[in-house]
Amino acid sequence: MKQYPFLDLALACAPYMDELKAAACEVIERGRYLHGEHTRALEQEIAALCQTRHCVCVSNGLDALRLILRAYKEMGRLHDGDEVIVPANTYVASVLAISDNNLKPVLCEPREDTLNLDSRLIEGLITPRTRAIMPVHLYGTPCWDNLIVEVARKHGLLVIEDNAQAIGAMSDVAGFNGTHATGGLGDAAGNSFYPTKNLGALGDAGAITTNDDQLAATVRALANYGSDRRYHNIYQGYNCRIDEIQAAMLRVKLRHMQQETDVRAAVARAYSEHISNPRVKAPVIFEGMRQVWHQFVVRVDDREAFRAHLAENGVGSDIHYATPPHRQPCYSSLADLNFPITERLAAQVVSLPIAPPITPDDARAIAGIINRF
């Protein structure tokens, strides 16, 4: 019986193994392990991809969001107790970045078609303390529309994208600067290069992208102990730098990212066209935007039986995410809140294999297995 692993990072990296090894050896031999040429080049390449003027590479995606919010506090744009609207069905990291900065997360239900924050609900959540919106491009589908733009401008709100899962995606609606690439739509964005991401390091890494000169300078200082130059600390900062080997690994992977994105899109289309089981709801393919399919997430009521059926037939799967932030023990203060759509999604979602080396032929075979459930 053929096996379809949900994710095998060694297999995903195999086509580029010689390039990755050569890049690692080059960094080791050069002897510059932080603040090197690969980091500077990667920042330029990520900025170009996200269509922004600035990119600051940092230690991971959570730190990228934390640094953005902290920088806005240093700049006087945010203050303790200010509110940030964020989707209720996001991964907990989005919310951690907010609460870690002594800001208040205000959870918003998602839409059932996009699985992203429902922009129609934003205005009803705004209070005198609301200062920002954090749209999350969940699973690789852009979370951006005219209503987010209109509400943000009307109320003078910052828009901070959580672009951890959608680098390379394109919205069908232009962002604040007239561009369409996620990571460059709002005021700033946090990006993750965790190994499982579409653009994944061989360890932890992340980046901040922005067109704001002051924000870029502030996060760069905060990430390096709060220093604007050596031994001159203007902030009580952090140590959140990317290391040079990870930058080199990411530059190799970046060269192949578009090809992998195209394959993921073909796999997603094969799933969509061939899954016909009425008990399994496939995600929507939106023709006007570019989805990058970090995950292909179906919905099914009898999830455990469904996953068991997949496993019995050699198909790996995962759940993103079984427990929403307001049901996590660390956010017990939010436990009394009621988010029926979020909780229904959390009970139904199943992620199917879509990462390399899964092919469209594999997706058609897996769809056949799904249709027999």
CSV table of C-alpha atoms in Angstrom, one decimal:
chain,number,residue,atom,x,y,z
A,1,MET,CA,0.0,0.0,0.0
A,2,LYS,CA,1.4,3.4,-1.0
A,3,GLN,CA,2.0,5.8,1.9
A,4,TYR,CA,1.2,9.5,1.7
A,5,PRO,CA,3.0,11.1,4.7
A,6,PHE,CA,1.5,14.3,5.9
A,7,LEU,CA,4.9,16.0,6.0
A,8,ASP,CA,8.4,14.7,5.6
A,9,LEU,CA,10.9,17.5,5.8
A,10,ALA,CA,13.8,15.4,4.7
A,11,LEU,CA,12.0,14.4,1.5
A,12,ALA,CA,10.9,18.0,1.0
A,13,CYS,CA,14.5,19.2,1.2
A,14,ALA,CA,16.0,16.3,-0.8
A,15,PRO,CA,15.8,18.1,-4.3
A,16,TYR,CA,17.9,20.9,-2.9
A,17,MET,CA,20.2,19.0,-0.6
A,18,ASP,CA,23.4,19.7,-2.5
A,19,GLU,CA,22.7,23.4,-2.6
A,20,LEU,CA,21.8,23.5,1.1
A,21,LYS,CA,25.0,21.7,2.0
A,22,ALA,CA,27.1,24.0,-0.2
A,23,ALA,CA,25.5,27.1,1.4
A,24,ALA,CA,26.1,25.8,4.9
A,25,CYS,CA,29.7,25.0,4.2
A,26,GLU,CA,30.3,28.4,2.6
A,27,VAL,CA,29.0,30.1,5.8
A,28,ILE,CA,31.1,27.9,8.1
A,29,GLU,CA,34.2,28.5,6.1
A,30,ARG,CA,33.7,32.2,5.8
A,31,GLY,CA,33.4,32.5,9.6
A,32,ARG,CA,30.7,35.2,9.8
A,33,TYR,CA,27.7,33.6,11.6
A,34,LEU,CA,25.6,36.7,12.4
A,35,HIS,CA,25.0,40.0,10.5
A,36,GLY,CA,26.5,38.6,7.4
A,37,GLU,CA,26.1,38.9,3.7
A,38,HIS,CA,23.4,36.2,3.5
A,39,THR,CA,21.2,38.0,6.0
A,40,ARG,CA,21.5,41.3,4.1
A,41,ALA,CA,20.8,39.6,0.8
A,42,LEU,CA,17.8,37.6,2.2
A,43,GLU,CA,16.3,40.8,3.6
A,44,GLN,CA,16.5,42.4,0.2
A,45,GLU,CA,14.9,39.3,-1.5
A,46,ILE,CA,12.1,39.0,1.1
A,47,ALA,CA,11.3,42.8,0.8
A,48,ALA,CA,11.1,42.3,-3.0
A,49,LEU,CA,8.8,39.3,-2.6
A,50,CYS,CA,6.5,41.2,-0.2
A,51,GLN,CA,6.8,44.4,-2.2
A,52,THR,CA,8.0,46.5,0.7
A,53,ARG,CA,10.9,48.9,1.2
A,54,HIS,CA,12.1,47.1,4.3
A,55,CYS,CA,12.7,43.6,5.7
A,56,VAL,CA,14.3,42.9,9.0
A,57,CYS,CA,15.0,39.2,9.5
A,58,VAL,CA,14.7,37.9,13.1
A,59,SER,CA,14.6,34.8,15.2
A,60,ASN,CA,11.1,33.5,14.5
A,61,GLY,CA,7.6,34.5,13.5
A,62,LEU,CA,6.3,35.1,17.0
A,63,ASP,CA,9.2,37.4,17.7
A,64,ALA,CA,8.5,39.2,14.5
A,65,LEU,CA,4.9,40.0,15.7
A,66,ARG,CA,6.1,40.8,19.2
A,67,LEU,CA,8.7,43.2,17.9
A,68,ILE,CA,6.3,45.0,15.6
A,69,LEU,CA,3.9,45.7,18.5
A,70,ARG,CA,6.7,46.6,20.9
A,71,ALA,CA,8.1,49.0,18.3
A,72,TYR,CA,4.8,50.7,17.9
A,73,LYS,CA,4.7,51.2,21.6
A,74,GLU,CA,8.2,52.8,21.5
A,75,MET,CA,7.0,55.0,18.7
A,76,GLY,CA,3.9,56.1,20.7
A,77,ARG,CA,1.4,54.5,18.4
A,78,LEU,CA,0.3,51.9,21.0
A,79,HIS,CA,0.1,51.9,24.7
A,80,ASP,CA,-0.6,49.4,27.5
A,81,GLY,CA,-4.2,48.3,27.5
A,82,ASP,CA,-4.9,49.2,23.8
A,83,GLU,CA,-7.0,46.7,21.9
A,84,VAL,CA,-6.0,44.7,18.9
A,85,ILE,CA,-8.7,42.8,16.8
A,86,VAL,CA,-7.5,39.4,15.8
A,87,PRO,CA,-9.3,36.3,14.5
A,88,ALA,CA,-10.6,33.9,17.1
A,89,ASN,CA,-9.5,30.8,15.1
A,90,THR,CA,-5.9,31.7,14.6
A,91,TYR,CA,-2.9,29.9,16.0
A,92,VAL,CA,-2.2,31.0,19.5
A,93,ALA,CA,1.1,32.8,18.5
A,94,SER,CA,-1.0,35.7,17.1
A,95,VAL,CA,-2.6,36.3,20.4
A,96,LEU,CA,0.6,35.7,22.4
A,97,ALA,CA,2.3,38.6,20.6
A,98,ILE,CA,-0.5,40.9,21.6
A,99,SER,CA,-0.8,39.9,25.3
A,100,ASP,CA,3.0,39.8,25.7
A,101,ASN,CA,3.0,43.5,25.0
A,102,ASN,CA,0.4,44.3,27.6
A,103,LEU,CA,-2.2,44.8,24.9
A,104,LYS,CA,-5.7,43.3,24.8
A,105,PRO,CA,-6.6,40.8,22.2
A,106,VAL,CA,-10.2,41.2,20.9
A,107,LEU,CA,-11.2,38.0,19.2
A,108,CYS,CA,-13.3,38.1,16.0
A,109,GLU,CA,-15.1,35.2,14.4
A,110,PRO,CA,-14.0,34.0,11.0
A,111,ARG,CA,-15.9,33.6,7.8
A,112,GLU,CA,-16.9,30.1,6.9
A,113,ASP,CA,-15.9,30.4,3.2
A,114,THR,CA,-12.4,31.9,3.7
A,115,LEU,CA,-11.8,30.6,7.2
A,116,ASN,CA,-10.2,34.0,7.8
A,117,LEU,CA,-11.3,36.9,10.0
A,118,ASP,CA,-14.8,38.2,9.1
A,119,SER,CA,-14.2,41.8,8.2
A,120,ARG,CA,-17.9,42.5,8.4
A,121,LEU,CA,-17.7,42.1,12.2
A,122,ILE,CA,-14.7,44.4,12.8
A,123,GLU,CA,-16.6,47.7,13.2
A,124,GLY,CA,-18.9,46.2,15.8
A,125,LEU,CA,-15.9,45.3,17.9
A,126,ILE,CA,-14.3,48.7,17.9
A,127,THR,CA,-14.1,50.6,21.2
A,128,PRO,CA,-12.3,53.8,22.2
A,129,ARG,CA,-9.3,51.7,23.0
A,130,THR,CA,-9.1,49.9,19.6
A,131,ARG,CA,-5.8,50.7,17.9
A,132,ALA,CA,-5.0,47.9,15.5
A,133,ILE,CA,-6.3,45.0,13.4
A,134,MET,CA,-4.2,41.8,13.0
A,135,PRO,CA,-5.5,39.9,9.9
A,136,VAL,CA,-4.1,36.4,9.7
A,137,HIS,CA,-3.7,34.9,6.2
A,138,LEU,CA,-4.6,31.5,7.5
A,139,TYR,CA,-3.5,28.4,5.6
A,140,GLY,CA,-2.1,30.6,2.8
A,141,THR,CA,-5.4,32.4,1.8
A,142,PRO,CA,-5.1,36.2,1.9
A,143,CYS,CA,-7.2,37.9,4.5
A,144,TRP,CA,-7.7,41.3,2.9
A,145,ASP,CA,-10.6,43.2,1.4
A,146,ASN,CA,-12.0,46.6,0.8
A,147,LEU,CA,-13.8,46.6,4.2
A,148,ILE,CA,-10.6,46.1,6.1
A,149,VAL,CA,-9.0,49.0,4.3
A,150,GLU,CA,-12.1,51.2,4.8
A,151,VAL,CA,-12.5,50.5,8.5
A,152,ALA,CA,-8.8,50.9,9.2
A,153,ARG,CA,-8.7,54.3,7.5
A,154,LYS,CA,-12.0,55.5,9.0
A,155,HIS,CA,-10.9,54.7,12.6
A,156,GLY,CA,-7.2,55.4,12.1
A,157,LEU,CA,-6.2,51.8,13.0
A,158,LEU,CA,-2.9,50.1,12.4
A,159,VAL,CA,-3.1,46.9,10.3
A,160,ILE,CA,-0.5,44.3,11.2
A,161,GLU,CA,-0.5,41.2,9.1
A,162,ASP,CA,0.2,37.8,10.4
A,163,ASN,CA,1.8,36.5,7.3
A,164,ALA,CA,3.3,33.4,8.9
A,165,GLN,CA,1.5,31.0,6.5
A,166,ALA,CA,1.1,33.0,3.3
A,167,ILE,CA,4.4,34.3,2.0
A,168,GLY,CA,4.1,34.6,-1.8
A,169,ALA,CA,0.3,35.0,-1.7
A,170,MET,CA,-1.4,37.8,-3.6
A,171,SER,CA,-4.7,39.5,-2.6
A,172,ASP,CA,-7.2,40.6,-5.2
A,173,VAL,CA,-7.6,43.9,-3.4
A,174,ALA,CA,-4.7,46.4,-3.2
A,175,GLY,CA,-3.1,47.2,0.1
A,176,PHE,CA,-2.3,50.6,1.6
A,177,ASN,CA,0.6,51.1,-0.7
A,178,GLY,CA,-1.1,49.9,-3.9
A,179,THR,CA,0.5,46.5,-4.0
A,180,HIS,CA,-1.1,43.1,-3.7
A,181,ALA,CA,1.5,40.8,-2.0
A,182,THR,CA,0.7,39.6,1.5
A,183,GLY,CA,3.3,40.9,3.9
A,184,GLY,CA,3.1,44.3,2.2
A,185,LEU,CA,-0.6,45.0,2.4
A,186,GLY,CA,-0.9,46.8,5.8
A,187,ASP,CA,1.4,48.8,8.0
A,188,ALA,CA,3.7,45.9,8.9
A,189,ALA,CA,3.8,42.1,8.8
A,190,GLY,CA,5.2,39.3,10.7
A,191,ASN,CA,6.6,36.4,8.7
A,192,SER,CA,7.5,32.9,9.9
A,193,PHE,CA,10.2,30.6,8.3
A,194,TYR,CA,9.5,27.7,10.7
A,195,PRO,CA,10.7,24.5,8.9
A,196,THR,CA,7.1,23.4,8.0
A,197,LYS,CA,6.3,26.7,6.3
A,198,ASN,CA,6.2,27.0,2.5
A,199,LEU,CA,9.5,28.9,2.8
A,200,GLY,CA,11.0,27.1,5.7
A,201,ALA,CA,14.4,27.3,7.4
A,202,LEU,CA,16.3,24.4,8.8
A,203,GLY,CA,15.5,25.8,12.2
A,204,ASP,CA,13.7,28.9,13.5
A,205,ALA,CA,13.6,32.2,11.6
A,206,GLY,CA,11.2,35.0,10.8
A,207,ALA,CA,11.0,38.5,9.4
A,208,ILE,CA,9.3,41.8,9.7
A,209,THR,CA,8.3,43.5,6.4
A,210,THR,CA,7.1,47.1,6.2
A,211,ASN,CA,7.2,50.4,4.2
A,212,ASP,CA,7.6,52.4,7.4
A,213,ASP,CA,11.2,53.7,7.8
A,214,GLN,CA,10.8,54.4,11.5
A,215,LEU,CA,9.3,51.1,12.3
A,216,ALA,CA,12.0,49.2,10.4
A,217,ALA,CA,14.7,51.1,12.3
A,218,THR,CA,13.0,50.5,15.6
A,219,VAL,CA,12.5,46.8,15.2
A,220,ARG,CA,16.0,46.4,14.0
A,221,ALA,CA,17.3,48.0,17.1
A,222,LEU,CA,14.9,46.1,19.4
A,223,ALA,CA,16.0,42.8,17.9
A,224,ASN,CA,19.6,43.5,18.7
A,225,TYR,CA,19.5,44.3,22.4
A,226,GLY,CA,17.9,47.6,21.7
A,227,SER,CA,21.0,49.1,20.1
A,228,ASP,CA,21.2,51.5,17.2
A,229,ARG,CA,25.0,51.0,17.1
A,230,ARG,CA,27.5,48.9,18.9
A,231,TYR,CA,27.3,49.3,22.7
A,232,HIS,CA,24.7,52.1,22.4
A,233,ASN,CA,21.3,50.8,23.7
A,234,ILE,CA,18.4,53.2,23.1
A,235,TYR,CA,15.8,50.6,24.1
A,236,GLN,CA,15.6,47.8,26.6
A,237,GLY,CA,15.6,45.3,23.8
A,238,TYR,CA,15.9,41.6,23.0
A,239,ASN,CA,18.2,39.2,21.3
A,240,CYS,CA,16.0,38.2,18.3
A,241,ARG,CA,18.5,38.0,15.5
A,242,ILE,CA,18.5,35.5,12.6
A,243,ASP,CA,21.7,33.5,12.2
A,244,GLU,CA,23.7,33.5,9.0
A,245,ILE,CA,23.3,29.8,8.3
A,246,GLN,CA,19.5,30.0,8.4
A,247,ALA,CA,19.6,33.0,6.1
A,248,ALA,CA,21.7,31.0,3.7
A,249,MET,CA,19.3,28.0,3.9
A,250,LEU,CA,16.4,30.3,3.2
A,251,ARG,CA,18.1,31.9,0.2
A,252,VAL,CA,18.4,28.4,-1.3
A,253,LYS,CA,14.8,27.5,-0.6
A,254,LEU,CA,13.6,30.9,-1.9
A,255,ARG,CA,15.0,30.2,-5.3
A,256,HIS,CA,12.6,27.2,-5.6
A,257,MET,CA,9.6,28.6,-3.7
A,258,GLN,CA,7.6,29.7,-6.8
A,259,GLN,CA,7.9,26.2,-8.3
A,260,GLU,CA,6.8,24.6,-5.1
A,261,THR,CA,3.9,27.1,-4.8
A,262,ASP,CA,2.8,26.1,-8.3
A,263,VAL,CA,2.8,22.4,-7.4
A,264,ARG,CA,0.8,23.1,-4.2
A,265,ALA,CA,-1.8,25.0,-6.3
A,266,ALA,CA,-2.0,22.0,-8.7
A,267,VAL,CA,-2.4,19.6,-5.8
A,268,ALA,CA,-5.1,21.8,-4.2
A,269,ARG,CA,-7.0,21.9,-7.5
A,270,ALA,CA,-6.7,18.2,-7.9
A,271,TYR,CA,-8.2,17.7,-4.4
A,272,SER,CA,-10.9,20.2,-5.1
A,273,GLU,CA,-11.9,18.6,-8.4
A,274,HIS,CA,-11.9,15.0,-7.2
A,275,ILE,CA,-13.2,15.1,-3.7
A,276,SER,CA,-16.9,14.3,-4.1
A,277,ASN,CA,-17.8,12.8,-0.7
A,278,PRO,CA,-20.7,15.0,0.6
A,279,ARG,CA,-19.5,14.4,4.2
A,280,VAL,CA,-16.2,16.2,3.4
A,281,LYS,CA,-16.2,19.9,2.7
A,282,ALA,CA,-13.1,21.1,0.8
A,283,PRO,CA,-11.8,24.7,1.0
A,284,VAL,CA,-12.8,27.3,-1.6
A,285,ILE,CA,-10.4,28.1,-4.4
A,286,PHE,CA,-10.7,31.9,-5.0
A,287,GLU,CA,-9.8,32.6,-8.6
A,288,GLY,CA,-9.1,36.3,-8.1
A,289,MET,CA,-6.3,35.9,-5.7
A,290,ARG,CA,-3.2,33.7,-5.3
A,291,GLN,CA,-3.5,31.2,-2.5
A,292,VAL,CA,-0.3,29.5,-1.6
A,293,TRP,CA,-1.8,26.5,0.2
A,294,HIS,CA,0.3,26.2,3.3
A,295,GLN,CA,-2.4,23.8,4.4
A,296,PHE,CA,-5.3,22.2,2.5
A,297,VAL,CA,-7.9,22.0,5.2
A,298,VAL,CA,-11.2,20.0,4.8
A,299,ARG,CA,-14.0,19.9,7.2
A,300,VAL,CA,-15.8,16.8,8.4
A,301,ASP,CA,-18.1,16.2,11.3
A,302,ASP,CA,-16.9,12.7,12.3
A,303,ARG,CA,-13.2,13.8,12.4
A,304,GLU,CA,-11.7,10.9,14.4
A,305,ALA,CA,-13.4,8.3,12.2
A,306,PHE,CA,-12.3,10.2,9.1
A,307,ARG,CA,-8.7,10.4,10.2
A,308,ALA,CA,-8.7,6.7,11.2
A,309,HIS,CA,-10.0,5.9,7.7
A,310,LEU,CA,-7.2,8.0,6.1
A,311,ALA,CA,-4.5,6.3,8.3
A,312,GLU,CA,-5.8,2.8,7.5
A,313,ASN,CA,-5.2,3.7,3.8
A,314,GLY,CA,-1.8,5.2,4.3
A,315,VAL,CA,-2.7,8.8,4.3
A,316,GLY,CA,-1.2,11.1,7.0
A,317,SER,CA,-3.2,14.0,8.3
A,318,ASP,CA,-3.1,16.7,11.0
A,319,ILE,CA,-5.3,19.2,12.7
A,320,HIS,CA,-4.8,23.0,12.5
A,321,TYR,CA,-6.1,23.8,15.1
A,322,ALA,CA,-8.0,21.6,17.6
A,323,THR,CA,-8.0,24.2,20.4
A,324,PRO,CA,-8.7,27.9,19.7
A,325,PRO,CA,-6.8,30.5,21.8
A,326,HIS,CA,-9.8,31.3,24.0
A,327,ARG,CA,-9.9,27.6,25.1
A,328,GLN,CA,-6.2,27.4,25.9
A,329,PRO,CA,-5.4,27.2,29.7
A,330,CYS,CA,-3.1,30.2,29.4
A,331,TYR,CA,-6.1,32.4,28.3
A,332,SER,CA,-8.6,31.3,31.0
A,333,SER,CA,-9.7,34.9,31.2
A,334,LEU,CA,-11.2,34.5,27.7
A,335,ALA,CA,-12.9,31.1,28.4
A,336,ASP,CA,-16.4,32.6,29.0
A,337,LEU,CA,-16.4,34.1,25.5
A,338,ASN,CA,-18.7,32.4,22.9
A,339,PHE,CA,-17.4,31.9,19.4
A,340,PRO,CA,-19.6,29.2,17.8
A,341,ILE,CA,-18.1,29.3,14.3
A,342,THR,CA,-14.5,29.1,15.7
A,343,GLU,CA,-15.4,26.2,17.9
A,344,ARG,CA,-17.2,24.4,15.2
A,345,LEU,CA,-14.2,24.8,12.9
A,346,ALA,CA,-11.9,23.6,15.6
A,347,ALA,CA,-14.0,20.4,15.9
A,348,GLN,CA,-14.1,19.7,12.1
A,349,VAL,CA,-10.9,20.8,10.4
A,350,VAL,CA,-8.5,18.2,9.0
A,351,SER,CA,-5.3,19.1,7.1
A,352,LEU,CA,-4.5,16.8,4.1
A,353,PRO,CA,-1.0,16.2,2.7
A,354,ILE,CA,0.0,19.0,0.4
A,355,ALA,CA,3.7,19.7,1.0
A,356,PRO,CA,6.3,18.3,-1.3
A,357,PRO,CA,6.8,15.6,-2.5
A,358,ILE,CA,2.9,15.2,-2.8
A,359,THR,CA,1.9,15.5,-6.4
A,360,PRO,CA,-1.5,16.1,-8.2
A,361,ASP,CA,-1.6,12.4,-9.0
A,362,ASP,CA,-1.2,11.7,-5.2
A,363,ALA,CA,-4.0,14.1,-4.5
A,364,ARG,CA,-6.3,12.3,-7.0
A,365,ALA,CA,-5.5,9.0,-5.3
A,366,ILE,CA,-6.1,10.5,-1.8
A,367,ALA,CA,-9.4,12.0,-3.1
A,368,GLY,CA,-10.4,8.5,-4.1
A,369,ILE,CA,-9.7,7.2,-0.5
A,370,ILE,CA,-11.7,10.2,0.9
A,371,ASN,CA,-14.6,9.4,-1.4
A,372,ARG,CA,-14.8,5.9,0.1
A,373,PHE,CA,-15.2,7.3,3.6
